Amino acid sequence: MTGVKIGLALPQKLNPGPWVANVSYFAPVSLLFFMFVLFIITVLRKIDIHPMNYLFVCAAYFSFHLLLACLADHISIHLAFLICFLVSIFQVVSYMRLVVGKRFAFIEVGISQFVFLVLFSYTFFFQGYTGLVITIMAIITLFVVMQMTGRVNWTEVFEQSCD
């Protein structure tokens, strides 16, 4: 009647298939952040972790995405998300507890995995803001790592690792 085109968008139930596909597609990005931070922390704390340990951590990290892809069609997406992140964090933290000790596993590894797996993946629930939130996370991560490593003599660090 007025000539103005007005529309109404009704809320829609989240389709788990495309959502899980997006989360899984960007999984290597979140893993890269996680492994980067883990590497920096181990360098600063002078903790020697074998590449095989990193391989197992990566596999357990990706168990989140694999289990999520299988569970999302059978139960609530939010419940599936909760189960998957608990399983993955339990795997990684319990393994790293054996590799380097409880404190490092629970604090540094557990918190880092929560941030880069759970929070990173949770941003996909906020359509239209995922890229912005991930960019902000990347900038904050870069800033924190730069502050932590500002006085590190990288030449010395890499010479020691070659010996």
mmCIF file of C-alpha atoms in Angstrom:
data_model
loop_
_atom_site.group_PDB
_atom_site.id
_atom_site.type_symbol
_atom_site.label_atom_id
_atom_site.label_comp_id
_atom_site.label_asym_id
_atom_site.label_seq_id
_atom_site.Cartn_x
_atom_site.Cartn_y
_atom_site.Cartn_z
ATOM 1 C CA MET A 1 0.000 0.000 0.000
ATOM 2 C CA THR A 2 2.801 2.410 0.831
ATOM 3 C CA GLY A 3 5.196 1.286 -1.883
ATOM 4 C CA VAL A 4 7.851 0.554 0.752
ATOM 5 C CA LYS A 5 9.083 -2.993 0.634
ATOM 6 C CA ILE A 6 9.121 -4.398 4.143
ATOM 7 C CA GLY A 7 10.080 -7.942 4.972
ATOM 8 C CA LEU A 8 10.179 -10.070 8.037
ATOM 9 C CA ALA A 9 12.828 -12.699 8.619
ATOM 10 C CA LEU A 10 11.650 -15.395 10.970
ATOM 11 C CA PRO A 11 14.116 -17.195 13.188
ATOM 12 C CA GLN A 12 15.323 -20.448 11.705
ATOM 13 C CA LYS A 13 16.598 -23.568 13.382
ATOM 14 C CA LEU A 14 20.308 -24.045 12.785
ATOM 15 C CA ASN A 15 21.048 -26.630 10.106
ATOM 16 C CA PRO A 16 23.877 -28.685 11.626
ATOM 17 C CA GLY A 17 25.329 -30.000 8.349
ATOM 18 C CA PRO A 18 26.584 -26.732 6.823
ATOM 19 C CA TRP A 19 27.494 -25.393 10.272
ATOM 20 C CA VAL A 20 29.717 -28.409 11.059
ATOM 21 C CA ALA A 21 31.210 -28.208 7.569
ATOM 22 C CA ASN A 22 32.268 -24.585 8.215
ATOM 23 C CA VAL A 23 33.717 -25.397 11.629
ATOM 24 C CA SER A 24 35.639 -28.356 10.171
ATOM 25 C CA TYR A 25 36.817 -26.374 7.148
ATOM 26 C CA PHE A 26 38.472 -23.813 9.423
ATOM 27 C CA ALA A 27 39.828 -26.406 11.871
ATOM 28 C CA PRO A 28 43.410 -26.146 10.524
ATOM 29 C CA VAL A 29 43.358 -22.412 11.258
ATOM 30 C CA SER A 30 42.410 -22.953 14.895
ATOM 31 C CA LEU A 31 44.970 -25.766 15.152
ATOM 32 C CA LEU A 32 47.656 -23.451 13.766
ATOM 33 C CA PHE A 33 46.877 -20.857 16.457
ATOM 34 C CA PHE A 34 46.899 -23.533 19.160
ATOM 35 C CA MET A 35 50.167 -25.121 18.040
ATOM 36 C CA PHE A 36 51.805 -21.704 17.625
ATOM 37 C CA VAL A 37 50.927 -20.715 21.188
ATOM 38 C CA LEU A 38 51.923 -24.137 22.518
ATOM 39 C CA PHE A 39 55.293 -23.869 20.754
ATOM 40 C CA ILE A 40 55.920 -20.369 22.125
ATOM 41 C CA ILE A 41 55.059 -21.436 25.667
ATOM 42 C CA THR A 42 57.345 -24.473 25.490
ATOM 43 C CA VAL A 43 60.208 -22.320 24.205
ATOM 44 C CA LEU A 44 59.746 -19.764 26.974
ATOM 45 C CA ARG A 45 59.476 -22.426 29.687
ATOM 46 C CA LYS A 46 62.303 -24.485 28.145
ATOM 47 C CA ILE A 47 60.113 -27.578 27.869
ATOM 48 C CA ASP A 48 61.303 -30.131 25.343
ATOM 49 C CA ILE A 49 58.408 -31.783 23.535
ATOM 50 C CA HIS A 50 59.120 -34.352 20.853
ATOM 51 C CA PRO A 51 57.452 -33.940 17.419
ATOM 52 C CA MET A 52 55.671 -37.257 18.001
ATOM 53 C CA ASN A 53 53.982 -35.716 21.054
ATOM 54 C CA TYR A 54 52.833 -32.811 18.894
ATOM 55 C CA LEU A 55 51.428 -35.308 16.384
ATOM 56 C CA PHE A 56 49.325 -37.002 19.059
ATOM 57 C CA VAL A 57 48.123 -33.627 20.342
ATOM 58 C CA CYS A 58 47.047 -32.658 16.805
ATOM 59 C CA ALA A 59 45.171 -35.939 16.361
ATOM 60 C CA ALA A 60 43.349 -35.500 19.667
ATOM 61 C CA TYR A 61 42.589 -31.875 18.759
ATOM 62 C CA PHE A 62 40.933 -33.008 15.519
ATOM 63 C CA SER A 63 38.882 -35.612 17.387
ATOM 64 C CA PHE A 64 36.601 -32.681 18.233
ATOM 65 C CA HIS A 65 35.806 -32.090 14.568
ATOM 66 C CA LEU A 66 35.455 -35.737 13.644
ATOM 67 C CA LEU A 67 33.133 -36.520 16.547
ATOM 68 C CA LEU A 68 31.154 -33.325 15.932
ATOM 69 C CA ALA A 69 30.571 -34.301 12.305
ATOM 70 C CA CYS A 70 29.175 -37.650 13.427
ATOM 71 C CA LEU A 71 27.134 -36.468 16.432
ATOM 72 C CA ALA A 72 25.566 -33.291 15.041
ATOM 73 C CA ASP A 73 22.883 -35.116 13.055
ATOM 74 C CA HIS A 74 21.807 -37.281 15.989
ATOM 75 C CA ILE A 75 21.544 -34.941 18.973
ATOM 76 C CA SER A 76 21.213 -31.220 19.657
ATOM 77 C CA ILE A 77 24.054 -29.255 18.061
ATOM 78 C CA HIS A 78 24.792 -27.546 21.385
ATOM 79 C CA LEU A 79 24.955 -30.848 23.262
ATOM 80 C CA ALA A 80 27.130 -32.325 20.506
ATOM 81 C CA PHE A 81 29.442 -29.307 20.732
ATOM 82 C CA LEU A 82 29.735 -29.715 24.506
ATOM 83 C CA ILE A 83 30.460 -33.455 24.312
ATOM 84 C CA CYS A 84 33.018 -33.010 21.539
ATOM 85 C CA PHE A 85 35.004 -30.266 23.176
ATOM 86 C CA LEU A 86 35.048 -32.108 26.509
ATOM 87 C CA VAL A 87 36.311 -35.275 24.796
ATOM 88 C CA SER A 88 39.027 -33.433 22.874
ATOM 89 C CA ILE A 89 40.231 -31.384 25.830
ATOM 90 C CA PHE A 90 40.232 -34.483 28.047
ATOM 91 C CA GLN A 91 42.337 -36.351 25.494
ATOM 92 C CA VAL A 92 44.883 -33.579 25.033
ATOM 93 C CA VAL A 93 45.194 -32.577 28.685
ATOM 94 C CA SER A 94 45.392 -36.151 29.995
ATOM 95 C CA TYR A 95 48.063 -36.968 27.391
ATOM 96 C CA MET A 96 50.119 -33.838 28.047
ATOM 97 C CA ARG A 97 49.872 -34.555 31.785
ATOM 98 C CA LEU A 98 51.869 -37.710 31.093
ATOM 99 C CA VAL A 99 54.302 -35.960 28.742
ATOM 100 C CA VAL A 100 55.176 -32.819 30.708
ATOM 101 C CA GLY A 101 53.268 -32.779 34.000
ATOM 102 C CA LYS A 102 49.949 -31.765 35.484
ATOM 103 C CA ARG A 103 50.442 -28.025 35.877
ATOM 104 C CA PHE A 104 51.534 -27.408 32.301
ATOM 105 C CA ALA A 105 48.828 -29.721 30.947
ATOM 106 C CA PHE A 106 45.939 -28.224 32.897
ATOM 107 C CA ILE A 107 46.935 -24.571 32.782
ATOM 108 C CA GLU A 108 48.825 -23.756 29.596
ATOM 109 C CA VAL A 109 47.597 -26.558 27.338
ATOM 110 C CA GLY A 110 44.035 -26.743 28.683
ATOM 111 C CA ILE A 111 43.420 -23.007 28.559
ATOM 112 C CA SER A 112 45.051 -22.643 25.139
ATOM 113 C CA GLN A 113 42.982 -25.468 23.711
ATOM 114 C CA PHE A 114 39.814 -24.033 25.223
ATOM 115 C CA VAL A 115 40.499 -20.662 23.612
ATOM 116 C CA PHE A 116 41.580 -21.906 20.198
ATOM 117 C CA LEU A 117 39.279 -24.898 19.858
ATOM 118 C CA VAL A 118 36.162 -24.051 21.826
ATOM 119 C CA LEU A 119 35.941 -20.273 21.531
ATOM 120 C CA PHE A 120 37.179 -20.294 17.938
ATOM 121 C CA SER A 121 34.606 -22.939 16.953
ATOM 122 C CA TYR A 122 31.839 -21.302 18.976
ATOM 123 C CA THR A 123 32.149 -18.141 16.882
ATOM 124 C CA PHE A 124 30.443 -20.039 14.057
ATOM 125 C CA PHE A 125 27.182 -19.817 16.022
ATOM 126 C CA PHE A 126 27.251 -16.048 15.386
ATOM 127 C CA GLN A 127 26.656 -15.763 11.661
ATOM 128 C CA GLY A 128 28.113 -12.614 10.214
ATOM 129 C CA TYR A 129 30.535 -12.087 13.110
ATOM 130 C CA THR A 130 32.732 -15.168 12.795
ATOM 131 C CA GLY A 131 35.416 -13.480 10.697
ATOM 132 C CA LEU A 132 35.501 -10.419 12.923
ATOM 133 C CA VAL A 133 35.799 -12.436 16.131
ATOM 134 C CA ILE A 134 38.508 -14.696 14.680
ATOM 135 C CA THR A 135 40.433 -11.641 13.448
ATOM 136 C CA ILE A 136 40.224 -10.088 16.907
ATOM 137 C CA MET A 137 41.411 -13.388 18.444
ATOM 138 C CA ALA A 138 44.340 -13.470 16.021
ATOM 139 C CA ILE A 139 45.340 -9.879 16.811
ATOM 140 C CA ILE A 140 45.123 -10.460 20.565
ATOM 141 C CA THR A 141 47.120 -13.696 20.229
ATOM 142 C CA LEU A 142 49.803 -11.926 18.208
ATOM 143 C CA PHE A 143 49.999 -9.090 20.723
ATOM 144 C CA VAL A 144 50.282 -11.438 23.713
ATOM 145 C CA VAL A 145 52.925 -13.613 22.035
ATOM 146 C CA MET A 146 54.923 -10.555 20.985
ATOM 147 C CA GLN A 147 54.874 -9.277 24.565
ATOM 148 C CA MET A 148 55.874 -12.696 25.936
ATOM 149 C CA THR A 149 58.758 -13.131 23.499
ATOM 150 C CA GLY A 150 60.027 -9.571 23.149
ATOM 151 C CA ARG A 151 63.263 -10.346 24.981
ATOM 152 C CA VAL A 152 63.857 -13.843 23.588
ATOM 153 C CA ASN A 153 67.111 -14.292 21.693
ATOM 154 C CA TRP A 154 65.764 -16.450 18.856
ATOM 155 C CA THR A 155 69.225 -17.131 17.453
ATOM 156 C CA GLU A 156 70.207 -18.667 20.765
ATOM 157 C CA VAL A 157 66.968 -20.649 21.005
ATOM 158 C CA PHE A 158 67.342 -22.203 17.576
ATOM 159 C CA GLU A 159 71.068 -22.880 18.026
ATOM 160 C CA GLN A 160 70.284 -24.840 21.198
ATOM 161 C CA SER A 161 67.637 -26.883 19.459
ATOM 162 C CA CYS A 162 70.094 -27.864 16.713
ATOM 163 C CA ASP A 163 72.650 -29.164 19.215
#
